[in-house]
Each structure stands twice: as structure tokens, then as C-alpha cells.
Tab-separated table of N, CA and C in Angstrom:
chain	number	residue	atom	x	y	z
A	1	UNK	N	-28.657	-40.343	-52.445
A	1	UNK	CA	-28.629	-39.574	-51.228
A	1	UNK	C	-27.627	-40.166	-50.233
A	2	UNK	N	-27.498	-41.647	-50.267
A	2	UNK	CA	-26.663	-42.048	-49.123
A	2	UNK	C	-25.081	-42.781	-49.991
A	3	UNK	N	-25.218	-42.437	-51.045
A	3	UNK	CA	-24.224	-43.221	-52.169
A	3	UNK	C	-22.630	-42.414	-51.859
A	4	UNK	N	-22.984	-41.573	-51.275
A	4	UNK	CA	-21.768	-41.045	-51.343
A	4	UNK	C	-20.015	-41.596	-50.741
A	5	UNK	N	-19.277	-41.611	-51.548
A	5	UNK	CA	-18.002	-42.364	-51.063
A	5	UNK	C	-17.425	-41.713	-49.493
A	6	UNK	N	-16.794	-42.390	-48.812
A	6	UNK	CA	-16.838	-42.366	-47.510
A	6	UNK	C	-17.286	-41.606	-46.779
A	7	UNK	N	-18.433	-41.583	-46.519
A	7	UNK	CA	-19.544	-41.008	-45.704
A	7	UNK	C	-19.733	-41.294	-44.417
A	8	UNK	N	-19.110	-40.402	-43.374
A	8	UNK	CA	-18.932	-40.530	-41.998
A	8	UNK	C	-20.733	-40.656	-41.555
A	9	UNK	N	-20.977	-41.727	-40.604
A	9	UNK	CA	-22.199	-41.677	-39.882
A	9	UNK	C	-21.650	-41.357	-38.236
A	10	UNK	N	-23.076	-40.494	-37.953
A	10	UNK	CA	-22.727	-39.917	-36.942
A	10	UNK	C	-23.793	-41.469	-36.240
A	11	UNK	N	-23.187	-42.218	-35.050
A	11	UNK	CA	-23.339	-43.647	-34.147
A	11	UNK	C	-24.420	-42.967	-33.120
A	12	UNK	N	-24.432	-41.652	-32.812
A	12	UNK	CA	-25.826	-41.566	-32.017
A	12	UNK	C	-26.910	-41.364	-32.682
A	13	UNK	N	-26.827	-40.573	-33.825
A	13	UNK	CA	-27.885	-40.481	-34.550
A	13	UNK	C	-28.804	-41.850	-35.127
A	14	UNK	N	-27.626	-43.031	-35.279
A	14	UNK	CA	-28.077	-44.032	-35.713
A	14	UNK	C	-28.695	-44.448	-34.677
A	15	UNK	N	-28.213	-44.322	-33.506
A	15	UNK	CA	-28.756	-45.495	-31.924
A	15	UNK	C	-30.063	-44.320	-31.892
A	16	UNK	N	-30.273	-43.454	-31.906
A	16	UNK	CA	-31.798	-42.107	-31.583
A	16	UNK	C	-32.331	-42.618	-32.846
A	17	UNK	N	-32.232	-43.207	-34.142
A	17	UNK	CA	-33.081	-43.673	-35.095
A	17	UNK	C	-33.870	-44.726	-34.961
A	18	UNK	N	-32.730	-45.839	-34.634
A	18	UNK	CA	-33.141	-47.360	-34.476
A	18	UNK	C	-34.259	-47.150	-32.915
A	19	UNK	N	-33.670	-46.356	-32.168
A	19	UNK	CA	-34.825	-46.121	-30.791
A	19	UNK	C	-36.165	-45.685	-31.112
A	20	UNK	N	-35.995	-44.414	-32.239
A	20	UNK	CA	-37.528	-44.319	-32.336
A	20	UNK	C	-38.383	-45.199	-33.238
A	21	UNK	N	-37.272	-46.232	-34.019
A	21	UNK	CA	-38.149	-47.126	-35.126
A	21	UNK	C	-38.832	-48.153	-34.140
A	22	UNK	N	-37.939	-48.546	-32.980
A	22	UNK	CA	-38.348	-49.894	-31.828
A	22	UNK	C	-39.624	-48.953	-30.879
A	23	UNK	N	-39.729	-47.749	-30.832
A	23	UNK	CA	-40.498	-47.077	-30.019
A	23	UNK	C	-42.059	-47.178	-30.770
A	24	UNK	N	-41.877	-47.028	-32.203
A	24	UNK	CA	-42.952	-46.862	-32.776
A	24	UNK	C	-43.457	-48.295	-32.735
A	25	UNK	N	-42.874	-49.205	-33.410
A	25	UNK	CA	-43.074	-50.178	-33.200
A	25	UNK	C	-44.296	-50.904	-31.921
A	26	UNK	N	-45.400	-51.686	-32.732
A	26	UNK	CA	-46.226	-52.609	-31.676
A	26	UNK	C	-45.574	-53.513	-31.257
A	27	UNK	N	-44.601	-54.135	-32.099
A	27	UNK	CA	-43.628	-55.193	-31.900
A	27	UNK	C	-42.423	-55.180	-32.000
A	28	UNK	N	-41.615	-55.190	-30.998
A	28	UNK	CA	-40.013	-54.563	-31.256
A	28	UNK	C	-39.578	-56.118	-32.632
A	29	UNK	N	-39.861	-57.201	-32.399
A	29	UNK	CA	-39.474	-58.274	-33.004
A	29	UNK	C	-40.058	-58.179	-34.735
A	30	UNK	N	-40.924	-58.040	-34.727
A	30	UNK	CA	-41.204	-57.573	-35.969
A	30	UNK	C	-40.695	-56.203	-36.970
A	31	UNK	N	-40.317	-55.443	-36.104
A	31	UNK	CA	-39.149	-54.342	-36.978
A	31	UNK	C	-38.447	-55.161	-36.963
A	32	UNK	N	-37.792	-55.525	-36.040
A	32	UNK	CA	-36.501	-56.152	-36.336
A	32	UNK	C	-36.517	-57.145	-37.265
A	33	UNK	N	-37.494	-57.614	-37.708
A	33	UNK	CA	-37.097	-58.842	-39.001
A	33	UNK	C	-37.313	-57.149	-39.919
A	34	UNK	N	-38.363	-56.805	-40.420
A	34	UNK	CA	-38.402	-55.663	-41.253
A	34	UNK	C	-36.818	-55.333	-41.589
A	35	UNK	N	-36.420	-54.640	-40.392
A	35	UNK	CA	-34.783	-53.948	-40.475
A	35	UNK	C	-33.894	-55.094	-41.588
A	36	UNK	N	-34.331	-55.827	-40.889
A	36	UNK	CA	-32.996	-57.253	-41.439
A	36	UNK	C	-33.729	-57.840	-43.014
A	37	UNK	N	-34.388	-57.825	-43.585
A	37	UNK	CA	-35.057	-58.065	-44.593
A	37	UNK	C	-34.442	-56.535	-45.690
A	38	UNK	N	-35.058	-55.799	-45.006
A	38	UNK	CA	-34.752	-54.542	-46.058
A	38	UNK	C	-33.030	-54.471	-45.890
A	39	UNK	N	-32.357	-54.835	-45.290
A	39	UNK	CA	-31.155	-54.544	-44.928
A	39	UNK	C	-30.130	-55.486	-46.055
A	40	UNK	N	-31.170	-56.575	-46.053
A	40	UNK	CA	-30.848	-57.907	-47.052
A	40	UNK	C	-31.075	-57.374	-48.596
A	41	UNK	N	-32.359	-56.992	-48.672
A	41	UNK	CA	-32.419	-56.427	-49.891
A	41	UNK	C	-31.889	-54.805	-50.668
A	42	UNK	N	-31.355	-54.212	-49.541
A	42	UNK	CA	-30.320	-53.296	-50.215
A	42	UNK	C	-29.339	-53.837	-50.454
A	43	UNK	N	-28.576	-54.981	-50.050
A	43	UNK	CA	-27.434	-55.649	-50.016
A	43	UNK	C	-27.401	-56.408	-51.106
A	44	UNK	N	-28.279	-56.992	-51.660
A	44	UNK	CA	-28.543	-57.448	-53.092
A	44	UNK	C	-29.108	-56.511	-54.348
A	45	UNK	N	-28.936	-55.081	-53.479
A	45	UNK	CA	-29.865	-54.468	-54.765
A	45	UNK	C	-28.349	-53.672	-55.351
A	46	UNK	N	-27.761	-53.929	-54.110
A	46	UNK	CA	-25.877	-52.777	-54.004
A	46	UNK	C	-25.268	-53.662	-55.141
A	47	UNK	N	-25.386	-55.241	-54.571
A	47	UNK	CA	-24.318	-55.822	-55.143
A	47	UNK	C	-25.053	-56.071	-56.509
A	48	UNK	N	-25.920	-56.094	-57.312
A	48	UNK	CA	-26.579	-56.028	-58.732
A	48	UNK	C	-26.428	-54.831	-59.112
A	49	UNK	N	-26.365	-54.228	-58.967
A	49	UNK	CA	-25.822	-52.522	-59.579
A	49	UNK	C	-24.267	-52.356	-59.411
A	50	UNK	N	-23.616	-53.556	-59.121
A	50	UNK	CA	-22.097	-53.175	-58.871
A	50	UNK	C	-22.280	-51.550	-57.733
A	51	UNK	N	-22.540	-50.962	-57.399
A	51	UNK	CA	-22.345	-49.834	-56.679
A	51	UNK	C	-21.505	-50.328	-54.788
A	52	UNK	N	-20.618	-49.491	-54.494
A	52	UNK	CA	-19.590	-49.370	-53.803
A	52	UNK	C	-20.259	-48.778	-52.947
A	53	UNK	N	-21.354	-48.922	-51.805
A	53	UNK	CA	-21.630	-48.186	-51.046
A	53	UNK	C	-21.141	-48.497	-49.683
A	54	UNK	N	-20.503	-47.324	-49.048
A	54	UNK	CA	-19.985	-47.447	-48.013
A	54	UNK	C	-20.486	-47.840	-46.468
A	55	UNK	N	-22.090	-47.582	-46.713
A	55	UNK	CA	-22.596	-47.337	-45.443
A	55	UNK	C	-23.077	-49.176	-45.786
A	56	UNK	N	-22.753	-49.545	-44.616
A	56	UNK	CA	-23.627	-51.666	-44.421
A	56	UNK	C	-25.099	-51.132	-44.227
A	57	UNK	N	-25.612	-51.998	-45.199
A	57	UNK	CA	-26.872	-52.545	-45.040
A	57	UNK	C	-27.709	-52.170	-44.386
A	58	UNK	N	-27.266	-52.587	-42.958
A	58	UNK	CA	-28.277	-52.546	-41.597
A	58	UNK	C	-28.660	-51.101	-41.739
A	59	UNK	N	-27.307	-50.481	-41.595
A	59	UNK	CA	-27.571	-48.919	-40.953
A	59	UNK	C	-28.151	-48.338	-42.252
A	60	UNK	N	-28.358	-48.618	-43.334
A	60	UNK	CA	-29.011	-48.006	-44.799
A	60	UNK	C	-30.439	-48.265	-44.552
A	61	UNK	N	-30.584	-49.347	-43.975
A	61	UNK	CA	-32.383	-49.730	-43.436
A	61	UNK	C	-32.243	-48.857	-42.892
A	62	UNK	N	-31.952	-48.840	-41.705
A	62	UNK	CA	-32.522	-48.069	-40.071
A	62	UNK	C	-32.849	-46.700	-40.581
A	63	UNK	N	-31.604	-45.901	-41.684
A	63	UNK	CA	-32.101	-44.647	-42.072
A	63	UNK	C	-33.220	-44.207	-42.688
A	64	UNK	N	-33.424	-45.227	-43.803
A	64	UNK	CA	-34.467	-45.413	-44.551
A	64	UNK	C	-35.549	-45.501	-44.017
A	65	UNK	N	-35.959	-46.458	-43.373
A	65	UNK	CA	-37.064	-46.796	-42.309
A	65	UNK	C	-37.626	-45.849	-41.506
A	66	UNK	N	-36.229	-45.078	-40.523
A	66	UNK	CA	-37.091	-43.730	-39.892
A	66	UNK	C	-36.784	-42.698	-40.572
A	67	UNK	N	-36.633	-42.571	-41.964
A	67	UNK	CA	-37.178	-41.577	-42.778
A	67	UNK	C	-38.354	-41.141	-43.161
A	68	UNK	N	-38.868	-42.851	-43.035
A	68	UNK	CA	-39.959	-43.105	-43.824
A	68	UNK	C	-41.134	-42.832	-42.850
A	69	UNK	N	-40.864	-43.182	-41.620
A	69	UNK	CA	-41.345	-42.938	-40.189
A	69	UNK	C	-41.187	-41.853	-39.685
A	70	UNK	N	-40.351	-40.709	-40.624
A	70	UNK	CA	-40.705	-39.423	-39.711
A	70	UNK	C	-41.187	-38.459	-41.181
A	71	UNK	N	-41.295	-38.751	-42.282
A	71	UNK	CA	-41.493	-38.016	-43.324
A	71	UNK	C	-42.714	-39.581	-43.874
A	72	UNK	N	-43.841	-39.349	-43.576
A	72	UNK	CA	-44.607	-39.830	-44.644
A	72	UNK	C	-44.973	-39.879	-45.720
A	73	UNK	N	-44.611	-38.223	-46.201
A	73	UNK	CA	-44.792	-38.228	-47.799
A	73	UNK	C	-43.599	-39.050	-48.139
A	74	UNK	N	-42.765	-39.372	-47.743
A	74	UNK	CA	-41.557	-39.787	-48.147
A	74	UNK	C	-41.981	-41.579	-49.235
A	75	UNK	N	-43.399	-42.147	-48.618
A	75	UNK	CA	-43.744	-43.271	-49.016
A	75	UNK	C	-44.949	-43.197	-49.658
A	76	UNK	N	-45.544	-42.116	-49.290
A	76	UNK	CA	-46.462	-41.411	-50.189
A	76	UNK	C	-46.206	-41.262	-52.104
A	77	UNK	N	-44.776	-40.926	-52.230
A	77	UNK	CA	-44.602	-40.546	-53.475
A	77	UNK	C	-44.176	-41.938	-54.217
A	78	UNK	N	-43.916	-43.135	-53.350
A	78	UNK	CA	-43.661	-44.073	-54.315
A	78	UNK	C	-44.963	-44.778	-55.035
């Protein structure tokens, strides 16, 4: 879904994502390790699959995360 070769991100959508992940949030500090953990482990999951993904890390969490935070079945099906 996000693999695609140069894939423009739209920078407000990302800053209105990361806002509602820190909004939901009891603890802004605790997403934020979350963010940076999952951000780490797409980054090792990219570079073990050899795959070329354009979008960094961080912003592949943040999407993921309030995907997951605005679509619950979304974590439901794993």
C-alpha cells in the first residue's frame, strides 16, 4: 500500500496524523517511543527484504499507527 516508488506525501496530512496520534494519546511520551520503535522496525524489516521504499520510517509509523487509530478493524484482522 505504501511501497510505491516515489510517492509524494502530502506534510499536512502527516502533521493532522501525528496530532491526532499525540491527542489520543494518555501520554504524549509514550507514543512517541511507540512511533520511534515501530519506525525502527520497519527500517529493519525494509532493509531485510531489500525493498526500496521511499517514504522514511518515521512517517511509515505515523501512517500506520493512525490507521490503526482511526480504522480498528484494521488490527482486528491481524
Amino acid at each position: 500500500m505504501y511501497k510505491r516508488p516515489y510517492q509524494q506525501i502530502d506534510s499536512t496530512e502527516i502533521t493532522r496524523r501525528a496530532a491526532d496520534l499525540v491527542s489520543a494519546a494518555s501520554n504524549r511520551y509514550r507514543i512517541t517511543v511507540q512511533v520511534a520503535n515501530r519506525a525502527k522496525r520497519c527500517r529493519y524489516e525494509d532493509f531485510d527484504n531489500g525493498d526500496e521504499n521511499t517514504i522514511k520510517p518515521v512517517l511509515r509509523a505515523i501512517i500506520e499507527m493512525s490507521d490503526e487509530l482511526n480504522q480498528p478493524q484494521i488490527i482486528a484482522d491481524r
